[in-house]
Amino acid sequence: MNIKQVEGKYFMHTYRRSNLVIKKTKNQFIWDEKGKKYLDFFSGISVCNIGHCNEAVIKAVKTQLGSFAHVSNLYYAPVQIKLGEELAKRSFPQARIFLSNSGAEANECAIKLARKFGFLNPSKSGKRYEIICFNDSFHGRSMATASATGQQRFHEYLKPLQEKFVFAEVNNIDSVKELVNDRTVAVMIEPIQGEGGIIPAEKTFLRELREFCDDKNLLLILDEIQCGIGRTGKFYAFESYDIRPDIVTIAKSLANGLPLGATIAGKKCAEIFVYGDHGSTFGGNPVSCAAALAVLKILNAKFLNNSVKTAKYLRGKLEGLKKNYSIIKEVRGIGLMLGVELTVNAQKVVDYCLDKGLVINCTHNTVIRILPALIITKKDIDNAIKILDEALKWQTKILKNG
Ligand SMILES: Cc1ncc(COP(=O)(O)O)c(C=O)c1O
């Protein structure tokens, strides 16, 4: 049996995998089992933001692994405490951290924190527990985070869902105001929806949302699992919006490929968990924390500014393609989190590009999702655009010929 057949026989069929069988990676490149080289403009869904097999990360991981991999959160692991300190300093004043293993777990923690906040800060009608989320959002695959996800396709077989998540429209403050009641405790939003098709929240909207949450004593939870950690050119996407959340969640690229999630709470709710309220055996694993510390060291202002320049160049090239192809409806996103919406399903274009050595992704049916490592060069962009151009030409020709 080949690898595809073995997977088909022994694994639950939860992923639609492409035919790429990976042998090795380095920086912004992937090699398949036959030695073919690919330019990776997807970074494992915004995970390897500083590139694959980063030397500093490898060194940090090896050193920690040689020292200890796990001791339980009932003891102090210096590397974990150091990471908490670094993250808190990068976040907001009086920030407190809970470390987990994944995005869904980071959001679960945020939801539990909000529920406790509503328990401790009731309205006249009693404790508050309802969370306003958004249509087309994605917050994870656990029961609570799937219930908080605003996409029907993730709900169908799960029903009954976890209760008390309601859904407003991104960039429509009135739709939020209509949903609020005396049970509402929080608003949870991705500053840029990823799985929803790269939909950035507008600046005015996020600012209005911040004001509205302050006014009603609601927690503003930002899910930066896909858009955070340098992807937009700032460490957090919310820095581009000049607002500050009450809770921010991150995961994916925090440890550049090792499992790690973090829930970071500000002063309104930072102190409300007490012993026993929440926990995780593996959360904040020392090896992942060592990797994350190496990541944070690399993500300095110079590195981020450089990625902004790269992003501008890529954006310009994509806008250039839009002028040439009527099947491109819109180019959108912030920094190196970019979406190219087509008038047709984007999967065939993505498959064509993979065949020619460019890894990109299709999300929300019609959107080409581009999430390259932040270290890509202009030459990489030129090479990627050449392939994408060819793919769009091919797709246009097929559509013309019916
Ligand atoms: C915005 C957002 N939130 C949460 C998650 C869930 O993260 P994980 O798959 O690590 O549980 C994802 C994953 O794609 C995401 O993009």
XYZ file of C-alpha atoms and ligand atoms in Angstrom:
418
model
C 0.000 0.000 0.000
C 1.190 3.544 -0.678
C 0.988 6.235 2.003
C -2.378 7.483 0.742
C -3.873 4.002 0.967
C -2.467 3.420 4.465
C -3.927 6.731 5.633
C -7.227 5.864 3.989
C -7.338 2.532 5.779
C -6.276 3.522 9.296
C -7.226 7.152 9.824
C -10.616 8.730 10.404
C -11.444 10.629 7.246
C -11.377 14.102 8.765
C -8.952 15.811 6.355
C -9.101 16.245 2.601
C -5.359 15.974 2.013
C -3.706 16.996 -1.237
C -1.200 14.633 -2.841
C 1.833 16.347 -1.323
C 3.935 13.882 0.677
C 6.486 15.913 2.584
C 10.062 14.791 3.014
C 11.709 17.885 4.425
C 11.362 21.624 4.840
C 13.658 24.622 5.275
C 12.679 28.278 5.676
C 10.012 29.039 3.025
C 10.493 25.788 1.108
C 9.115 22.241 1.190
C 10.492 19.190 -0.623
C 8.319 16.206 -1.471
C 9.314 12.545 -1.396
C 10.564 12.740 -4.991
C 12.753 15.737 -4.250
C 10.491 18.318 -5.926
C 10.817 21.762 -4.320
C 7.779 23.869 -3.388
C 7.510 27.489 -2.367
C 5.384 27.521 0.773
C 2.948 30.454 0.846
C 0.698 28.842 3.440
C 3.050 28.126 6.393
C 0.923 25.241 7.676
C -2.056 27.649 8.120
C -0.044 30.508 9.569
C 2.015 28.339 11.895
C 5.612 28.468 10.696
C 5.668 32.261 10.514
C 9.437 32.550 10.873
C 10.021 29.750 8.359
C 10.462 26.005 8.661
C 13.274 24.503 10.710
C 14.496 27.811 12.074
C 17.962 27.250 13.556
C 17.318 29.218 16.762
C 14.108 27.274 17.390
C 15.844 23.939 16.784
C 18.646 24.879 19.182
C 16.222 26.022 21.906
C 14.111 22.880 21.532
C 17.133 20.551 21.650
C 18.503 22.255 24.735
C 15.180 22.077 26.572
C 14.495 18.493 25.500
C 17.912 17.501 26.823
C 17.028 19.090 30.139
C 13.380 18.074 30.636
C 10.287 17.768 28.477
C 7.656 17.668 31.174
C 7.403 18.028 34.926
C 3.690 18.898 35.381
C 2.258 22.344 36.012
C 2.326 21.535 39.718
C 6.011 22.583 39.662
C 7.938 25.503 38.183
C 9.517 25.129 34.750
C 11.747 28.236 34.351
C 11.354 28.313 30.567
C 7.561 28.412 30.898
C 7.604 31.179 33.498
C 9.997 33.200 31.321
C 7.654 32.848 28.352
C 4.684 33.986 30.445
C 6.648 37.063 31.505
C 7.684 37.865 27.918
C 4.147 37.430 26.589
C 2.639 39.549 29.347
C 5.155 42.327 28.595
C 4.238 42.199 24.896
C 0.510 42.309 25.596
C -0.933 44.960 27.922
C -0.495 46.230 31.485
C -1.473 43.799 34.239
C -1.773 40.943 31.758
C -1.997 37.381 33.055
C -1.380 34.280 30.997
C -2.811 30.784 30.806
C -0.852 28.419 28.566
C -2.475 25.535 26.704
C -1.723 23.431 23.622
C -3.886 24.737 20.796
C -6.144 27.450 19.501
C -9.345 25.708 20.538
C -8.000 25.310 24.070
C -6.926 28.945 24.218
C -10.466 29.959 23.235
C -12.047 27.455 25.669
C -10.098 29.157 28.421
C -11.295 32.589 27.225
C -14.917 31.375 27.196
C -14.597 29.909 30.703
C -13.000 33.124 31.910
C -15.907 35.113 30.441
C -18.418 32.791 32.115
C -16.687 33.312 35.447
C -16.635 37.069 34.889
C -20.400 36.935 34.279
C -20.860 34.810 37.382
C -18.960 37.321 39.503
C -20.502 40.385 37.821
C -24.213 39.595 37.419
C -26.895 41.906 36.068
C -30.166 42.593 37.904
C -31.543 39.423 36.304
C -28.722 37.234 37.629
C -25.461 35.841 36.309
C -24.396 36.704 32.771
C -23.222 34.029 30.320
C -24.186 34.915 26.770
C -21.400 35.601 24.275
C -21.909 37.538 21.050
C -19.894 35.965 18.222
C -19.973 36.614 14.468
C -21.272 35.047 11.286
C -18.505 33.251 9.330
C -16.185 33.183 12.345
C -14.071 30.180 13.306
C -12.949 29.533 16.863
C -12.075 25.820 16.984
C -13.368 22.270 17.028
C -14.123 21.603 20.695
C -17.821 21.690 21.649
C -17.754 25.217 23.056
C -15.525 26.693 20.356
C -17.452 24.961 17.554
C -20.646 26.350 19.097
C -19.028 29.810 19.094
C -18.158 29.375 15.404
C -20.534 31.215 13.085
C -20.622 28.697 10.260
C -23.490 26.221 9.913
C -21.292 23.643 8.211
C -19.462 23.065 11.505
C -22.718 22.621 13.431
C -24.940 20.190 11.592
C -24.231 16.873 13.307
C -23.161 18.445 16.617
C -26.565 19.711 17.660
C -27.594 20.345 20.356
C -24.798 22.907 20.525
C -23.412 24.491 23.649
C -25.852 27.181 24.570
C -25.709 30.938 24.638
C -23.555 31.873 21.713
C -25.357 34.303 19.430
C -24.201 35.728 16.130
C -23.865 39.264 14.809
C -22.453 40.558 11.514
C -18.858 41.719 11.234
C -18.611 45.468 10.523
C -22.203 46.081 11.607
C -22.332 47.543 15.118
C -26.139 47.707 15.071
C -26.286 43.933 14.667
C -24.258 43.654 17.901
C -26.423 46.169 19.745
C -29.565 44.274 18.739
C -28.292 41.086 20.382
C -27.175 42.472 23.718
C -29.346 41.754 26.757
C -28.901 41.500 30.511
C -27.365 38.015 30.146
C -24.639 39.162 27.747
C -21.131 38.955 29.154
C -18.715 39.165 26.215
C -18.127 39.759 22.531
C -15.703 37.425 20.756
C -14.219 38.270 17.358
C -11.298 37.548 15.021
C -9.839 40.927 13.946
C -9.364 39.243 10.574
C -11.522 36.204 9.898
C -9.325 33.456 8.497
C -11.501 30.418 7.781
C -14.313 32.847 6.961
C -12.435 34.004 3.835
C -9.908 36.631 5.043
C -12.390 39.258 6.171
C -10.748 42.107 8.110
C -12.845 43.975 10.650
C -12.967 47.674 9.806
C -11.077 50.046 12.104
C -14.172 52.058 13.008
C -16.093 48.871 13.761
C -13.536 47.426 16.193
C -13.237 50.786 17.914
C -17.020 51.067 18.233
C -17.071 47.528 19.567
C -14.472 48.431 22.177
C -16.511 51.452 23.287
C -19.714 49.422 23.335
C -18.117 46.703 25.499
C -16.821 49.321 27.938
C -20.227 50.946 28.088
C -22.038 47.660 28.855
C -19.280 46.112 31.007
C -18.743 43.303 28.479
C -15.432 41.583 27.869
C -13.946 42.057 24.417
C -12.259 38.779 23.424
C -10.019 38.880 20.359
C -9.182 35.574 18.707
C -5.770 36.227 17.136
C -4.964 32.580 16.636
C -4.555 32.993 12.889
C -3.919 36.727 12.529
C -1.635 37.304 15.532
C 2.105 36.945 16.189
C 3.459 39.153 13.431
C 1.186 38.070 10.593
C -0.176 41.594 10.056
C 3.166 43.347 10.559
C 2.543 44.003 14.259
C 2.890 41.429 17.028
C -0.874 41.561 17.587
C -3.348 42.527 14.870
C -5.188 44.702 17.394
C -2.176 47.044 17.477
C -3.159 48.169 13.954
C -6.613 49.055 15.276
C -5.384 51.102 18.235
C -7.590 49.202 20.636
C -6.875 46.828 23.485
C -8.901 43.691 24.210
C -9.832 42.330 27.630
C -8.704 38.887 26.477
C -6.598 37.887 23.480
C -5.990 34.303 22.373
C -3.017 33.107 20.351
C -1.667 29.695 19.295
C -0.593 28.515 15.810
C 2.727 30.290 15.190
C 3.530 30.976 18.834
C 6.008 28.067 18.904
C 6.521 27.954 15.106
C 5.201 24.414 14.702
C 5.161 23.006 18.216
C 1.818 22.862 20.009
C 1.192 25.856 22.239
C -1.731 28.147 22.952
C -2.063 31.179 25.193
C -4.966 33.070 26.687
C -3.938 36.517 27.846
C -6.290 38.488 30.039
C -6.190 42.154 30.993
C -7.022 43.801 34.294
C -10.838 43.409 34.088
C -10.604 39.628 34.325
C -6.930 38.733 34.814
C -7.293 37.800 38.468
C -10.585 35.929 38.546
C -9.464 32.322 38.085
C -8.452 30.653 41.330
C -6.821 27.291 42.022
C -8.755 24.501 40.360
C -10.799 26.700 37.993
C -8.836 25.613 34.936
C -5.831 23.476 34.038
C -4.067 21.259 31.519
C -1.541 18.431 31.825
C 0.450 19.415 28.762
C -0.443 23.115 28.551
C 2.656 25.289 28.355
C 4.891 22.309 27.638
C 8.505 23.357 28.352
C 9.776 22.283 24.924
C 7.079 24.341 23.176
C 7.821 27.247 25.504
C 11.520 27.115 24.599
C 10.559 27.291 20.923
C 8.211 30.214 21.621
C 10.920 32.164 23.436
C 13.145 31.772 20.376
C 10.240 32.967 18.181
C 9.665 36.062 20.329
C 13.344 36.958 20.157
C 13.217 36.909 16.365
C 9.983 38.904 16.098
C 11.556 42.271 16.887
C 10.568 45.621 15.399
C 13.102 45.392 12.554
C 11.872 41.944 11.537
C 8.234 43.047 11.629
C 8.918 46.267 9.685
C 10.648 44.254 7.029
C 7.622 41.957 6.733
C 5.439 45.043 6.211
C 7.597 46.022 3.214
C 7.376 42.482 1.853
C 3.613 42.507 2.345
C 3.270 45.767 0.404
C 5.208 44.282 -2.496
C 3.065 41.126 -2.531
C -0.154 43.117 -2.235
C 0.892 45.284 -5.192
C 1.575 42.213 -7.311
C -1.809 40.675 -6.414
C -3.582 43.950 -7.235
C -1.712 43.824 -10.556
C -3.170 40.365 -11.255
C -6.632 41.688 -10.420
C -6.318 44.209 -13.255
C -5.643 41.373 -15.696
C -8.187 38.786 -14.598
C -11.894 39.460 -14.336
C -12.299 36.276 -12.247
C -10.555 38.143 -9.392
C -13.287 39.884 -7.435
C -11.216 41.338 -4.627
C -7.783 41.317 -2.994
C -7.991 41.885 0.758
C -6.269 41.376 4.086
C -3.636 43.007 6.244
C 0.113 42.426 6.114
C 0.922 38.893 5.025
C -2.592 37.578 5.705
C -4.079 37.948 2.259
C -7.124 36.678 0.435
C -7.859 36.767 -3.278
C -11.557 36.266 -3.822
C -12.493 34.764 -7.172
C -15.843 34.766 -8.907
C -15.485 30.959 -9.145
C -14.412 28.153 -6.806
C -10.719 28.649 -6.025
C -9.748 25.020 -5.379
C -8.744 24.275 -8.993
C -6.432 27.295 -9.073
C -4.890 26.181 -5.778
C -4.402 22.627 -7.121
C -2.816 23.974 -10.312
C -0.376 26.058 -8.270
C 0.575 23.066 -6.111
C 1.338 21.089 -9.231
C 3.653 23.901 -10.368
C 5.395 24.116 -6.976
C 3.475 26.776 -5.061
C 1.619 25.943 -1.832
C -1.427 28.158 -1.221
C -4.895 27.309 0.059
C -8.570 27.700 -0.761
C -10.934 28.804 1.993
C -14.632 29.632 1.956
C -14.867 28.081 -1.542
C -13.936 31.137 -3.565
C -11.012 32.619 -1.652
C -7.336 31.931 -2.314
C -5.687 32.210 1.096
C -2.071 33.377 1.137
C -0.149 33.099 4.429
C 3.565 32.960 3.615
C 6.344 32.887 6.171
C 7.263 36.427 7.175
C 10.800 35.821 5.837
C 9.878 35.536 2.146
C 11.815 37.641 -0.325
C 10.802 39.692 -3.374
C 12.248 36.919 -5.510
C 9.944 34.382 -3.819
C 7.010 36.701 -4.474
C 7.945 37.095 -8.147
C 8.170 33.316 -8.485
C 4.834 32.785 -6.723
C 3.060 35.444 -8.799
C 4.374 33.876 -11.997
C 2.773 30.555 -11.044
C -0.462 32.176 -9.870
C -0.639 34.198 -13.076
C -0.316 31.007 -15.111
C -2.998 29.288 -12.991
C -5.429 32.172 -13.432
C -4.774 32.219 -17.191
C -5.503 28.479 -17.314
C -8.686 28.854 -15.241
C -9.907 31.773 -17.386
C -9.320 29.770 -20.565
C -11.287 26.793 -19.184
C -14.190 29.053 -18.251
C -14.176 30.634 -21.724
C -14.210 27.268 -23.457
C -17.078 26.154 -21.209
C -9.114 32.070 14.313
C -8.932 30.668 14.791
N -9.325 30.344 16.032
C -9.171 29.105 16.518
C -8.601 28.097 15.749
C -8.444 26.716 16.317
O -7.110 26.437 16.521
P -6.610 24.923 16.718
O -6.826 24.223 15.415
O -5.173 25.047 17.104
O -7.443 24.332 17.799
C -8.184 28.395 14.444
C -7.614 27.349 13.594
O -7.594 27.429 12.393
C -8.357 29.711 13.952
O -7.971 30.048 12.724
